[in-house]
Short mmCIF file of C-alpha atoms in Angstrom, two decimals:
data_model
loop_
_atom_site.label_atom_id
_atom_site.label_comp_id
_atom_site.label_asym_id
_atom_site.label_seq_id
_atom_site.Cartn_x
_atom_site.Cartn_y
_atom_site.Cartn_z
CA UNK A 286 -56.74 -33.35 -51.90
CA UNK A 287 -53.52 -35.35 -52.90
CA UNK A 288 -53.34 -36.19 -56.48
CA UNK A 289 -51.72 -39.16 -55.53
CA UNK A 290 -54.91 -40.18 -53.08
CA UNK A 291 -57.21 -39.26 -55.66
CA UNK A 292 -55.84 -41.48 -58.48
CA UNK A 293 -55.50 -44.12 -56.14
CA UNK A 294 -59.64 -43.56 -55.18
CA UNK A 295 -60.20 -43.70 -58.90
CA UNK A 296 -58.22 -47.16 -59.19
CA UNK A 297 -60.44 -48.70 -56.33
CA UNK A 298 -63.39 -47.29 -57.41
CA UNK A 299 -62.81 -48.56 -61.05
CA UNK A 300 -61.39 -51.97 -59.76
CA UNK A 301 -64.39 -52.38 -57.32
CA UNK A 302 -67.21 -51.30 -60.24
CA UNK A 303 -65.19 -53.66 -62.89
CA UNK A 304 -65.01 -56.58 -59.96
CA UNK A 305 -69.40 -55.85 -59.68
CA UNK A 306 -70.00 -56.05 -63.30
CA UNK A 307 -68.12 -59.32 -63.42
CA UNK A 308 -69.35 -60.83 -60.88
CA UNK A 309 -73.08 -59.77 -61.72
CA UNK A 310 -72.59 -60.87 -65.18
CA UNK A 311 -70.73 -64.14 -64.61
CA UNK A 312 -73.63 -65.54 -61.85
CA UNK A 313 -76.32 -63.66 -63.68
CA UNK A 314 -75.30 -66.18 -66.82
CA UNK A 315 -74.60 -69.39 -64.14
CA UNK A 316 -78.13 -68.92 -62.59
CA UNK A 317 -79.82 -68.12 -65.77
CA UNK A 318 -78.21 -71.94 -67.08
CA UNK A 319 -79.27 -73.67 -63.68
CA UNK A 320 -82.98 -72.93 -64.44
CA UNK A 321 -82.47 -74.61 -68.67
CA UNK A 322 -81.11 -77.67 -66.37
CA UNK A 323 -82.83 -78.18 -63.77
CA UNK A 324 -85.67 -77.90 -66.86
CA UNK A 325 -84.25 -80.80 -68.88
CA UNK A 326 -83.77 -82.75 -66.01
CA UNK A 327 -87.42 -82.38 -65.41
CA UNK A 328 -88.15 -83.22 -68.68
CA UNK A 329 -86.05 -86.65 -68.43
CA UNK A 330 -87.56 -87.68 -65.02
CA UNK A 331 -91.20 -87.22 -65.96
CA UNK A 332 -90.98 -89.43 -69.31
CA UNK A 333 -91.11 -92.87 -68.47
CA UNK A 334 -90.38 -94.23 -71.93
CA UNK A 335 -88.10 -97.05 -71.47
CA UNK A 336 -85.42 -95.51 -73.90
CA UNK A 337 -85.02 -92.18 -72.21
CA UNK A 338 -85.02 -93.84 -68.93
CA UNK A 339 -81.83 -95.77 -70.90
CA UNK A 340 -80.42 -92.35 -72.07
CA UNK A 341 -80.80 -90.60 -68.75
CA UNK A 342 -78.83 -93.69 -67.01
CA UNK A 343 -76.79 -92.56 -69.80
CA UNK A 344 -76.18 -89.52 -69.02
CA UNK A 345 -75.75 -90.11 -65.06
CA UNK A 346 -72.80 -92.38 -65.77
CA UNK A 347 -71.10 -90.08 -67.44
CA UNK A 348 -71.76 -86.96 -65.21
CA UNK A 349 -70.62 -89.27 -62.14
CA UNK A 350 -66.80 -90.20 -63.83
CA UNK A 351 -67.06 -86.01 -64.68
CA UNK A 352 -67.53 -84.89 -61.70
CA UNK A 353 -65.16 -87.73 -59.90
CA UNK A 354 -62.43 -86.33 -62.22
CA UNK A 355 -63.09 -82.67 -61.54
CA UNK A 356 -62.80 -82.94 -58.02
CA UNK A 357 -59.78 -85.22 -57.96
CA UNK A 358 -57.90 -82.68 -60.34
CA UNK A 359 -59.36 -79.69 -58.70
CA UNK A 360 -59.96 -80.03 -55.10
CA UNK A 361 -60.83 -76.38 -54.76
CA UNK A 362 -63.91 -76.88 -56.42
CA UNK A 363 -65.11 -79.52 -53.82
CA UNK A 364 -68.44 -79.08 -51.79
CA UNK A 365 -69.18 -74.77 -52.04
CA UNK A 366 -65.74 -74.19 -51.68
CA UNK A 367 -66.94 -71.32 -49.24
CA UNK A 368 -64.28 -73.10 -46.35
CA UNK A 369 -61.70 -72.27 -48.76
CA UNK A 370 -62.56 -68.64 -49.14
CA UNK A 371 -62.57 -68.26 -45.38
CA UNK A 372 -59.32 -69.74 -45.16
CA UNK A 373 -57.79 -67.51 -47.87
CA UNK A 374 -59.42 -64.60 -46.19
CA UNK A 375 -57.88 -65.33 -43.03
CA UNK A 376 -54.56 -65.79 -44.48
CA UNK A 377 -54.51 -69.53 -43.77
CA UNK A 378 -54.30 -70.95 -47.05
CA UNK A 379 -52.50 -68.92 -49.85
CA UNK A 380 -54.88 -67.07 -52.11
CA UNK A 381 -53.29 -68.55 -55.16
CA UNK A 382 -55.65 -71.72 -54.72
CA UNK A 383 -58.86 -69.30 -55.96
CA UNK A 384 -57.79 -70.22 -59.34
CA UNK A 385 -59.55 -68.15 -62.62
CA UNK A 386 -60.12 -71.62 -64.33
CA UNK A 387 -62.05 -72.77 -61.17
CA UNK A 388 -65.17 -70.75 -61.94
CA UNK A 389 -66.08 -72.82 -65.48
CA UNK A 390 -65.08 -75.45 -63.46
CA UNK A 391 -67.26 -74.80 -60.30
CA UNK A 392 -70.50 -73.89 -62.49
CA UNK A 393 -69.83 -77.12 -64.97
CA UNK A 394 -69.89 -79.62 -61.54
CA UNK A 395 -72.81 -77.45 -59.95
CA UNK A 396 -74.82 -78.00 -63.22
CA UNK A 397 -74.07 -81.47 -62.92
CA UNK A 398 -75.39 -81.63 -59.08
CA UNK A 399 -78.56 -79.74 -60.46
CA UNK A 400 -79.50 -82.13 -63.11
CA UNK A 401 -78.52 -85.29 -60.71
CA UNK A 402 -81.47 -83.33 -58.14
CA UNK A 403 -78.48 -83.40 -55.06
CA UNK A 404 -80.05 -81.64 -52.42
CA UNK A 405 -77.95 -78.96 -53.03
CA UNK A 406 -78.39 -75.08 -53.62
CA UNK A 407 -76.07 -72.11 -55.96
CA UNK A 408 -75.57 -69.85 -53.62
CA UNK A 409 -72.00 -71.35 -52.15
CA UNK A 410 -71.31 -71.74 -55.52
CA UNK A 411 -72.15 -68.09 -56.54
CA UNK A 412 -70.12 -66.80 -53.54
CA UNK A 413 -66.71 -68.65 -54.02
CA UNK A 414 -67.20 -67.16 -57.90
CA UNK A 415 -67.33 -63.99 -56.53
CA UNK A 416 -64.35 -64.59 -54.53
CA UNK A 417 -62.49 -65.82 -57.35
CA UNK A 418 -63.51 -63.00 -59.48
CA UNK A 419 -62.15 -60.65 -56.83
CA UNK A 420 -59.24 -62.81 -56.52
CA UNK A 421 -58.49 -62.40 -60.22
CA UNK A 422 -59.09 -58.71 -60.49
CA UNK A 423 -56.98 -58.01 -57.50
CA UNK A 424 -54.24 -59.55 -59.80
CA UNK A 425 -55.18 -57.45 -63.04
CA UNK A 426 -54.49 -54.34 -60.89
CA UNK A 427 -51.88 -55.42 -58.70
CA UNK A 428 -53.42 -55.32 -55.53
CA UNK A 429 -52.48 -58.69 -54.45
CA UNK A 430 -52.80 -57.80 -51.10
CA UNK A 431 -56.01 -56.90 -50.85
CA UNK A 432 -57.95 -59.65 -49.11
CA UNK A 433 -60.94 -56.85 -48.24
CA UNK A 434 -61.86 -57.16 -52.20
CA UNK A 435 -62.07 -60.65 -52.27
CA UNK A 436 -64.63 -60.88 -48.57
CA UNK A 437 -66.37 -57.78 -50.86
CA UNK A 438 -66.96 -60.07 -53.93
CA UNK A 439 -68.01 -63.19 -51.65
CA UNK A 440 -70.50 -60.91 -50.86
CA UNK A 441 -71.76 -59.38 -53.88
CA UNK A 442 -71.77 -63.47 -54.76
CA UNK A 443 -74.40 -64.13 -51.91
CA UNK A 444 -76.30 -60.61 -53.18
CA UNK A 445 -76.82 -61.96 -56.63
CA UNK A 446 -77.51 -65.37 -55.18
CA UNK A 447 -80.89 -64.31 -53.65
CA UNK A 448 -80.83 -60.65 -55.56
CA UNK A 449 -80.28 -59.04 -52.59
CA UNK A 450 -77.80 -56.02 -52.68
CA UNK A 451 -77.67 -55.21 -49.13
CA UNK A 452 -77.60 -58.91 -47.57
CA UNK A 453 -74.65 -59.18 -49.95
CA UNK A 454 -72.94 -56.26 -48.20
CA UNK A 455 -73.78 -57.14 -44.95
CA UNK A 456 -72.85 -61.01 -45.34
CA UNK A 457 -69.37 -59.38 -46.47
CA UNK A 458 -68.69 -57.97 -43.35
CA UNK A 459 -70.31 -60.61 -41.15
CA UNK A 460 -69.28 -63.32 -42.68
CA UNK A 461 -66.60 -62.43 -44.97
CA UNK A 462 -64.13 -60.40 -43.70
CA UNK A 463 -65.83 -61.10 -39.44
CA UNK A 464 -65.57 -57.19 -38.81
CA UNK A 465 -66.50 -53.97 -40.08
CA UNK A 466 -64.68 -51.34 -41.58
CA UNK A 467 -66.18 -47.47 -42.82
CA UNK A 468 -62.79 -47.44 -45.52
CA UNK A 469 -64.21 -50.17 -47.68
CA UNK A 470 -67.75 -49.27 -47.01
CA UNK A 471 -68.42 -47.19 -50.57
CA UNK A 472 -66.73 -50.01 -52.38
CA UNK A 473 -68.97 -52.48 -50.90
CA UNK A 474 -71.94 -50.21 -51.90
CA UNK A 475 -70.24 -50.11 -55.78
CA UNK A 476 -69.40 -54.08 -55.83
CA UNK A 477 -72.52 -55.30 -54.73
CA UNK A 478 -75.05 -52.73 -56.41
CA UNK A 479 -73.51 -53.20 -59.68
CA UNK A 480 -73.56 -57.17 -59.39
CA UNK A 481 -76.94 -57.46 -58.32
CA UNK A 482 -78.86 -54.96 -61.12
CA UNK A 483 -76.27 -56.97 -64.08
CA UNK A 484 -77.11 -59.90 -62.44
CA UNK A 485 -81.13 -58.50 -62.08
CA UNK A 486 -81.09 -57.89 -65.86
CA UNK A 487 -79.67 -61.44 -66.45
CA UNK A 488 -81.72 -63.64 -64.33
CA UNK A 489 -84.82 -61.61 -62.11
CA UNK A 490 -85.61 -65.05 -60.25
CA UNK A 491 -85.87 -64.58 -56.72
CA UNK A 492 -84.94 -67.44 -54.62
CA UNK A 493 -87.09 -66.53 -52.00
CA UNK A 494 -90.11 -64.61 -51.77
CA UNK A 495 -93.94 -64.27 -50.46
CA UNK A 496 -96.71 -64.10 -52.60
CA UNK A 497 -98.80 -62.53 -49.82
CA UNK A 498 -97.90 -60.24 -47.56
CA UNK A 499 -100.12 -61.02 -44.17
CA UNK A 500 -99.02 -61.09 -40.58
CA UNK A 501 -100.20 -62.67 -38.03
CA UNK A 502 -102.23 -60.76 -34.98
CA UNK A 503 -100.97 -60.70 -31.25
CA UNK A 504 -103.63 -63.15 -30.82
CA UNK A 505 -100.88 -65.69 -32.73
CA UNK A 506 -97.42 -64.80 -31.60
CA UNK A 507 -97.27 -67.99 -29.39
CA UNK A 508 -96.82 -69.74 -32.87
CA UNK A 509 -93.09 -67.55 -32.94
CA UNK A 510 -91.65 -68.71 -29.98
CA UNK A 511 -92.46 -72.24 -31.32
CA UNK A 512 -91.16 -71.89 -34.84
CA UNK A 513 -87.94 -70.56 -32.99
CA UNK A 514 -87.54 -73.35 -30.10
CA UNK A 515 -87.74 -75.96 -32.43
CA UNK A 516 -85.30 -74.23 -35.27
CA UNK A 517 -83.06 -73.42 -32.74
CA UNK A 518 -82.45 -77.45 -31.48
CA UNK A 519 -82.79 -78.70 -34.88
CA UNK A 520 -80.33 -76.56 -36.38
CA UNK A 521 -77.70 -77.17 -32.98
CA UNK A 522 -77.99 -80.77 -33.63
CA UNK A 523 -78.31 -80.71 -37.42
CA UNK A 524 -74.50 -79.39 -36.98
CA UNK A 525 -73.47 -81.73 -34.72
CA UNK A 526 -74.36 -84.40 -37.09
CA UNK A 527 -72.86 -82.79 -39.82
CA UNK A 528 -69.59 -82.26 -38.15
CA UNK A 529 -69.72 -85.66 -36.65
CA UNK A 530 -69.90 -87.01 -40.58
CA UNK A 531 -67.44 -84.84 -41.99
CA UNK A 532 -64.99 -86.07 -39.35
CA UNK A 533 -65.28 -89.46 -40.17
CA UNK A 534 -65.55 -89.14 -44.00
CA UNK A 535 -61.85 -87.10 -43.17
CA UNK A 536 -60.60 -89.83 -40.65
CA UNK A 537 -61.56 -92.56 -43.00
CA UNK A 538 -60.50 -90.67 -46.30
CA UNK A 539 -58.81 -93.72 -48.06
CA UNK A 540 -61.81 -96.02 -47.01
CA UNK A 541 -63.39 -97.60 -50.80
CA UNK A 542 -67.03 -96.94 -49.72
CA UNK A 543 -65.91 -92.81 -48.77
CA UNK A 544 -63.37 -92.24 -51.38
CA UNK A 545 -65.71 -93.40 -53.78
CA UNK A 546 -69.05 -92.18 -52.51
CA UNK A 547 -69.94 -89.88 -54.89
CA UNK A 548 -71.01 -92.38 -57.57
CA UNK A 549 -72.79 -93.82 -54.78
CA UNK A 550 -74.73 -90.59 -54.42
CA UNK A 551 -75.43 -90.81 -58.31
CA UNK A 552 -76.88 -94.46 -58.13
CA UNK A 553 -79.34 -93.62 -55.18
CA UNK A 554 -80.79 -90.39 -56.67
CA UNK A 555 -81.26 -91.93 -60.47
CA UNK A 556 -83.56 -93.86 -58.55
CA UNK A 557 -85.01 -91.79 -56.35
CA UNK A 558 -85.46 -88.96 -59.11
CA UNK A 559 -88.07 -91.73 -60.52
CA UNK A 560 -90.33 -91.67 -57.68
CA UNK A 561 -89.66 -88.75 -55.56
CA UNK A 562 -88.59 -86.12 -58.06
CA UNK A 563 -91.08 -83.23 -56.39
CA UNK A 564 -89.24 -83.93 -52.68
CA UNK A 565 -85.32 -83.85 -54.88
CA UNK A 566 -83.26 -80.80 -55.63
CA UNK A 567 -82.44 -78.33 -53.97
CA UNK A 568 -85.71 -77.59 -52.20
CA UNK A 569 -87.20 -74.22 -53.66
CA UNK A 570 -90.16 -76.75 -54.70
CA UNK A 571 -91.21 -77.49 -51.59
CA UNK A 572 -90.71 -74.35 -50.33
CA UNK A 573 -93.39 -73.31 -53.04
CA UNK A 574 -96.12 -75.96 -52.54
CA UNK A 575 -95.95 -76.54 -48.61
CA UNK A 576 -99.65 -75.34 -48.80
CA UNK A 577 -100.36 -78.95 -50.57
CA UNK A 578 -98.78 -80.80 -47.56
CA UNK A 579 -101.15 -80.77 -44.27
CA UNK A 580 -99.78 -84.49 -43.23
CA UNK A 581 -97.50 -84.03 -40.45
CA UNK A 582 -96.08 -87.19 -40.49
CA UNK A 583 -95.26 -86.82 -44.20
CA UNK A 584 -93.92 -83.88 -43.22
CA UNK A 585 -91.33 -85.14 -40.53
CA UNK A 586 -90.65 -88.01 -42.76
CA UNK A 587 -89.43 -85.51 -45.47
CA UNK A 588 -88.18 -83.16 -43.09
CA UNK A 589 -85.50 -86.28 -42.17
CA UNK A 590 -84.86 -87.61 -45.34
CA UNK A 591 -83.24 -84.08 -46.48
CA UNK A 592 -81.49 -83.79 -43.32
CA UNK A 593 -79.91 -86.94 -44.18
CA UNK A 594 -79.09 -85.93 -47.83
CA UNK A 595 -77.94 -82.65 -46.86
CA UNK A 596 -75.30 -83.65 -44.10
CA UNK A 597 -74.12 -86.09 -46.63
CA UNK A 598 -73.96 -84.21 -49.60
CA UNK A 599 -72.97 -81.24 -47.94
CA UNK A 600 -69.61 -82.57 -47.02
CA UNK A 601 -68.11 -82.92 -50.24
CA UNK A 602 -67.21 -85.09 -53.97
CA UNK A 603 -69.93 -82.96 -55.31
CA UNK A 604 -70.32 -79.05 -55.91
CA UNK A 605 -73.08 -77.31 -54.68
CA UNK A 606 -74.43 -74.88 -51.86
CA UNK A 607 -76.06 -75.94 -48.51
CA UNK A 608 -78.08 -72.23 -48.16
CA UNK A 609 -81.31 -73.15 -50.12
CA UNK A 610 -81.40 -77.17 -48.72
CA UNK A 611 -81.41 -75.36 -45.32
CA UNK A 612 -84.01 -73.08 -45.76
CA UNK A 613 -86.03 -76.20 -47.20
CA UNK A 614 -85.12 -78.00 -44.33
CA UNK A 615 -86.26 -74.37 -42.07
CA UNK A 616 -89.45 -74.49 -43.71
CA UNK A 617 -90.44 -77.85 -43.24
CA UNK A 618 -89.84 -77.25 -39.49
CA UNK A 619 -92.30 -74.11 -39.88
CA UNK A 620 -94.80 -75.96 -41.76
CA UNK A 621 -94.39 -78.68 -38.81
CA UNK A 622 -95.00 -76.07 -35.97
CA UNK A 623 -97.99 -74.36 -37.48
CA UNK A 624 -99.82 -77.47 -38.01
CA UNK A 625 -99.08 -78.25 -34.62
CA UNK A 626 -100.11 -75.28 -33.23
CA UNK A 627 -103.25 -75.28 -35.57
CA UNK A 628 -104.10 -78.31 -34.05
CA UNK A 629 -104.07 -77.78 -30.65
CA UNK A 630 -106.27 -74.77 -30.35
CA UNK A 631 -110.02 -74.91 -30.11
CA UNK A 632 -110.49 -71.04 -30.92
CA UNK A 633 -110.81 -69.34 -34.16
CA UNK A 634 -109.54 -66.50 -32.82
CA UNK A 635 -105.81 -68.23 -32.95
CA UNK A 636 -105.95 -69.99 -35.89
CA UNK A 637 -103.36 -69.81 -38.36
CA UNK A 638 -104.85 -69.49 -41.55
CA UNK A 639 -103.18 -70.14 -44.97
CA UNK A 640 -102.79 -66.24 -45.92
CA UNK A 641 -100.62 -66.07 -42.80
CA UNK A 642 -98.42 -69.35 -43.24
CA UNK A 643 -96.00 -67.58 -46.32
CA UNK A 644 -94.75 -64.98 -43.69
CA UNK A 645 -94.03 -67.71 -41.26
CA UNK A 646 -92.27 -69.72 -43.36
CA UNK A 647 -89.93 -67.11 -44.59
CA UNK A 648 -89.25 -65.75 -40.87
CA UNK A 649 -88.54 -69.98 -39.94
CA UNK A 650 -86.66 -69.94 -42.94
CA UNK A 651 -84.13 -67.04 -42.44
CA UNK A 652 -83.98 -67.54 -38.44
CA UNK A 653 -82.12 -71.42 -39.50
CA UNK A 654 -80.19 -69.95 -41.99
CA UNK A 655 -78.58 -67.51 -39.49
CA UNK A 656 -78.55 -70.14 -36.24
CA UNK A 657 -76.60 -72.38 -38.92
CA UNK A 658 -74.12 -69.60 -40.09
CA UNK A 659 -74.24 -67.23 -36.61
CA UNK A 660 -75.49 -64.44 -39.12
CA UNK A 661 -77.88 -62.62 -37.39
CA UNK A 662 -77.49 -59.38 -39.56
CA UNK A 663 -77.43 -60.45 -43.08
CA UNK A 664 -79.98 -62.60 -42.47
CA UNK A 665 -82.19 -60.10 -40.97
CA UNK A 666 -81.27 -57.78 -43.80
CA UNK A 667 -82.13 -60.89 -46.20
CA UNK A 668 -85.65 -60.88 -44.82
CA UNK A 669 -86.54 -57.47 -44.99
CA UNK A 670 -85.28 -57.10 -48.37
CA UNK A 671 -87.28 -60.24 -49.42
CA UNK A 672 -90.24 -58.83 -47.81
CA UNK A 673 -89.89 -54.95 -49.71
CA UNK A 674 -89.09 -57.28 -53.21
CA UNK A 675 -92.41 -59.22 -52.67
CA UNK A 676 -94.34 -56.22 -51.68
CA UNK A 677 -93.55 -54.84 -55.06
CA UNK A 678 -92.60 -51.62 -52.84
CA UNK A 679 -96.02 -50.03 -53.12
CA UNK A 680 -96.44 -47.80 -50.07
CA UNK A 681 -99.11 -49.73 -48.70
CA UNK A 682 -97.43 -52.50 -48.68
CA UNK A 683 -94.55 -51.18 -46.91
CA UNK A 684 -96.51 -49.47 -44.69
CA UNK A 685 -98.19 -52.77 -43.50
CA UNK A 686 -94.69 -54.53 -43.25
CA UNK A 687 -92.91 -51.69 -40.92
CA UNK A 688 -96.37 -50.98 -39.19
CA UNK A 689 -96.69 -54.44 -37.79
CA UNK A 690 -95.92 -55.84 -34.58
CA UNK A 691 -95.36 -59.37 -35.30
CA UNK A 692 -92.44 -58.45 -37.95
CA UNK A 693 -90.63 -56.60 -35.42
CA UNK A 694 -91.08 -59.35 -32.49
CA UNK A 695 -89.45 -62.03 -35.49
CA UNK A 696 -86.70 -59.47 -35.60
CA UNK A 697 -86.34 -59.94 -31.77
CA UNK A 698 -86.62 -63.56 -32.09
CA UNK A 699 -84.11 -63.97 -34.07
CA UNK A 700 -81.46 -61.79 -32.37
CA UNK A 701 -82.48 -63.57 -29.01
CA UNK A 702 -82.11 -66.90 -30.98
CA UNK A 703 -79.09 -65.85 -32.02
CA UNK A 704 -77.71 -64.84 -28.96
CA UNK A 705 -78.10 -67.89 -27.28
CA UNK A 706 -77.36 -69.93 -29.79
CA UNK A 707 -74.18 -68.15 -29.45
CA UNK A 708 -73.22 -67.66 -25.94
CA UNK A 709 -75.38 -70.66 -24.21
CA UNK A 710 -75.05 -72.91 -26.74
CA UNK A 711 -71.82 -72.26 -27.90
CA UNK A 712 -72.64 -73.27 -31.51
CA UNK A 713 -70.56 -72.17 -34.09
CA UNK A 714 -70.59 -71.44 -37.33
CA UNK A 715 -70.94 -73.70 -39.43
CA UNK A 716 -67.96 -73.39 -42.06
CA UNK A 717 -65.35 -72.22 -38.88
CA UNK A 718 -66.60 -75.90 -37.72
CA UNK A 719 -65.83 -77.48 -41.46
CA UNK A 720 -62.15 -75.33 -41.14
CA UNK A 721 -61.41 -76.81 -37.41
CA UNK A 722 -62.56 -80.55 -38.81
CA UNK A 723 -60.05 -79.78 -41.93
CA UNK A 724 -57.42 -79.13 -39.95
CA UNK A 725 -57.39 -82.04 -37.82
CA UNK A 726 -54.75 -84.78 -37.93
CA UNK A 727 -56.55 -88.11 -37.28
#
C-alpha cells in the first residue's frame, strides 16, 4: 500500500477517534448536568414556601433576559439548531456559522429550558454539539472540506443522546448526510462507538427503555394497525400545524407579541410548573407513569396541551430538542389506542394487559418519531437497540425478542407507515419543511 494512503488512513482514523471522544465526553458531561437541573427545579416547584416561590420567580426573570440575550447575539443557537446543520451539510449556509463557542452556549440556554420545564428534549441539542465538534476538529486538522465528518458527529450526537451507537450511525446517513457511502463507513463505526461508551461511562441514563419485555399474541395485533392509523394522521397534521406556526411567527417576525414571545413562554410555565409540574418537561415522566393514567379523556386533554406547547416551543427563542416531546406526545397516542381497544372487546382472550402496554408504547413511540423525521431506519435500529439494552442481553431475552411475531409485524408497520407517509402523503421531513419555511420571502 501507498505510504502516502496509509498516513492519510491514520489521520482520519485519529481525527474520527479524537472527534468520538469529544463528542462522547462533551454530551456525556451536558446530560449528566441536565439530570442536577431538572433536580433543583424539582426541588423549587414542590416547596410551596412563599419565599422560594419569591426566589424561583427570581430566578425565571433572570433566565428569561439570559436566554433573550443569547439568542439575539447568537442566532445559531436558536430552537435545536439541527436546521442549521442540515443547511451547512448541504452546502447552503457556510459552515463557519457552527461556531466552537456555540456549544457552552447551546448547553447554558438548554439548561435554562430544562429548569423553566419547556416541553423540550436534549437530543437536538446533543446533535448540533456533535456537529460543531466535528466542525471544529475538521479545522484542527485541516480538513475543512470535509462535510462527511460533521453528518458523522451529528450522528454520534443522536447515539449518545439515547446511548445508542448504531441509531447514531444510521441517523448519520439517513438523516445526516441523506445517502450512504462504504468510504466513511469504518469512521462512522470509530466516531460513534467511541462517543457512546465515553458518553456510557459519563451518564448510563437511557432515555428510553422497557422494564418488561412482553409481546403481545396474534390474538392482539389488531391493536398495531390502530396504534399506527392514528400516529400516522396525528403526526401528518401535527406538521402541518407546526409549519403553519413557524410561517407566521417568520412572516410576522417584527410583531411585539412574536419578537418577544419567549418571556411570554417563561410567564405561562412559572405558573403552570405550580400546578402541573408532573405533565411539564420534556415528557420522559409521563412516558414512565402512563400505567397511573387509565382516563382517556385526561389523556386526550394532555395529549393536546403538549401538542400545543411543542409546536410553539419548537419553533424557536428557546433551545431545546423536539425528539423526546414527540415520543411523549407518541405515547400518549398509544396509551389512547390501547384503552380504546381494551374497551371495546368483550373477550379475555384480546385483552391488553399491563405487562404488554411497555412494548406498545415504545413501538407507538419510535413509529412517530420516524413519520415526523421520514427515518424509517434509524428509528427501527433505535428500537431494537432499546429493546437488546432493556433485555439486559441475556439470551433468553433475546431469544424472546427475535423469536416473536408481533416485533417483526411492528417492523412492517412501520416501513409500510413510512412508505405512505412518504409517497401518498407526501409528508416531509420535518426540518427540510423548517429549511423551505426559512427560506421564504414573505
Amino acid at each position: 500500500m501507498n505510504k502516502n494512503l496509509v498516513i492519510k488512513l491514520l489521520k482520519h482514523i485519529l481525527l474520527a477517534l479524537l472527534s468520538g471522544v469529544l463528542v462522547g465526553l462533551t454530551i456525556g458531561l451536558y446530560q449528566k448536568g441536565l439530570q442536577y437541573v431538572f433536580s433543583f427545579a424539582t426541588l423549587m416547584f414542590n416547596n410551596k414556601e412563599w419565599y422560594l416561590i419569591v426566589t424561583n420567580l427570581i430566578i425565571f426573570i433572570l433566565l428569561s433576559f439570559i436566554n433573550y440575550i443569547l439568542i439575539l447575539k447568537f442566532k445559531s443557537i436558536d430552537g435545536s439548531a439541527i436546521p442549521l446543520v442540515e443547511k451547512v451539510i448541504e452546502r447552503k449556509e457556510d459552515k463557519e456559522k457552527l461556531k466552537l463557542i456555540d456549544i457552552p452556549l447551546t448547553i447554558i440556554n438548554s439548561y435554562i429550558s430544562t429548569y423553566s420545564l419547556f416541553t423540550l428534549g436534549s437530543e437536538g441539542p446533543s446533535i448540533s454539539i456533535g456537529a460543531r465538534i466535528g466542525k471544529s476538529v475538521n479545522k484542527l486538522f485541516k480538513e475543512d472540506d470535509d462535510l462527511v465528518n460533521i453528518g458523522l458527529n451529528s450522528g454520534a450526537g443522536f447515539g449518545c443522546a439515547f446511548l445508542s451507537p448504531l441509531a447514531g450511525i444510521v441517523y448519520s446517513y439517513e438523516e445526516g448526510l441523506h445517502k450512504f457511502s462504504f468510504r466513511s463507513l469504518l469512521y462512522a463505526f470509530i466516531i460513534s462507538f467511541s462517543s457512546f461508551f465515553i458518553c456510557f461511562l459519563l451518564n448510563n441514563l437511557h432515555l428510553i427503555s422497557v422494564s418488561n419485555i412482553s409481546f403481545i399474541n396474534i390474538n392482539q395485533i389488531l391493536v398495531l394497525f390502530i396504534i399506527a392509523l392514528f400516529s400516522l394522521l396525528i403526526s401528518y397534521y401535527f406538521k402541518k400545524i407546526m409549519i403553519y406556526i413557524r410561517m407566521k411567527f417568520n412572516k410576522y417576525e417584527n410583531n411585539i407579541f412574536i419578537k418577544f414571545r419567549s418571556f411570554i413562554f417563561f410567564i405561562i410555565f412559572f405558573i403552570l410548573g405550580y400546578f402541573i409540574f408532573s405533565l411539564l418537561g420534556n415528557g420522559r415522566n409521563i412516558i414512565l407513569n402512563l400505567s397511573s393514567f387509565n382516563n382517556i379523556y385526561l389523556l386526550i386533554g394532555i395529549l393536546l396541551l403538549r401538542s400545543l406547547f411543542l409546536s410553539i416551543l419548537g419553533n424557536g427563542k428557546v433551545s431545546g430538542g423536539i425528539v423526546i416531546p414527540l415520543m411523549a406526545i407518541s405515547a400518549l397516542i398509544s396509551k389512547i389506542s390501547i384503552l380504546l381497544f381494551n374497551n371495546n372487546i368483550n373477550n379475555n382472550l384480546f385483552f391488553i394487559s399491563s405487562e404488554n402496554e411497555e412494548i406498545l408504547i415504545l413501538f407507538g413511540m419510535i413509529l412517530f418519531f420516524s413519520l415526523i423525521n421520514n427515518a424509517p431506519l434509524t428509528s427501527i435500529t433505535l428500537f431494537i437497540e432499546t429493546l437488546l439494552f432493556s433485555s439486559f442481553f441475556k439470551i433468553e431475552n433475546i431469544i424472546t425478542i427475535f423469536s416473536s411475531f408481533s416485533f417483526y409485524l411492528m417492523i412492517l408497520l412501520i416501513l409500510i407507515m413510512n412508505l405512505i407517509n412518504k409517497y401518498l402523503l407526501n409528508s416531509k421531513n420535518i426540518y427540510e419543511e423548517f429549511i423551505r419555511v426559512d427560506y421564504m420571502k414573505f
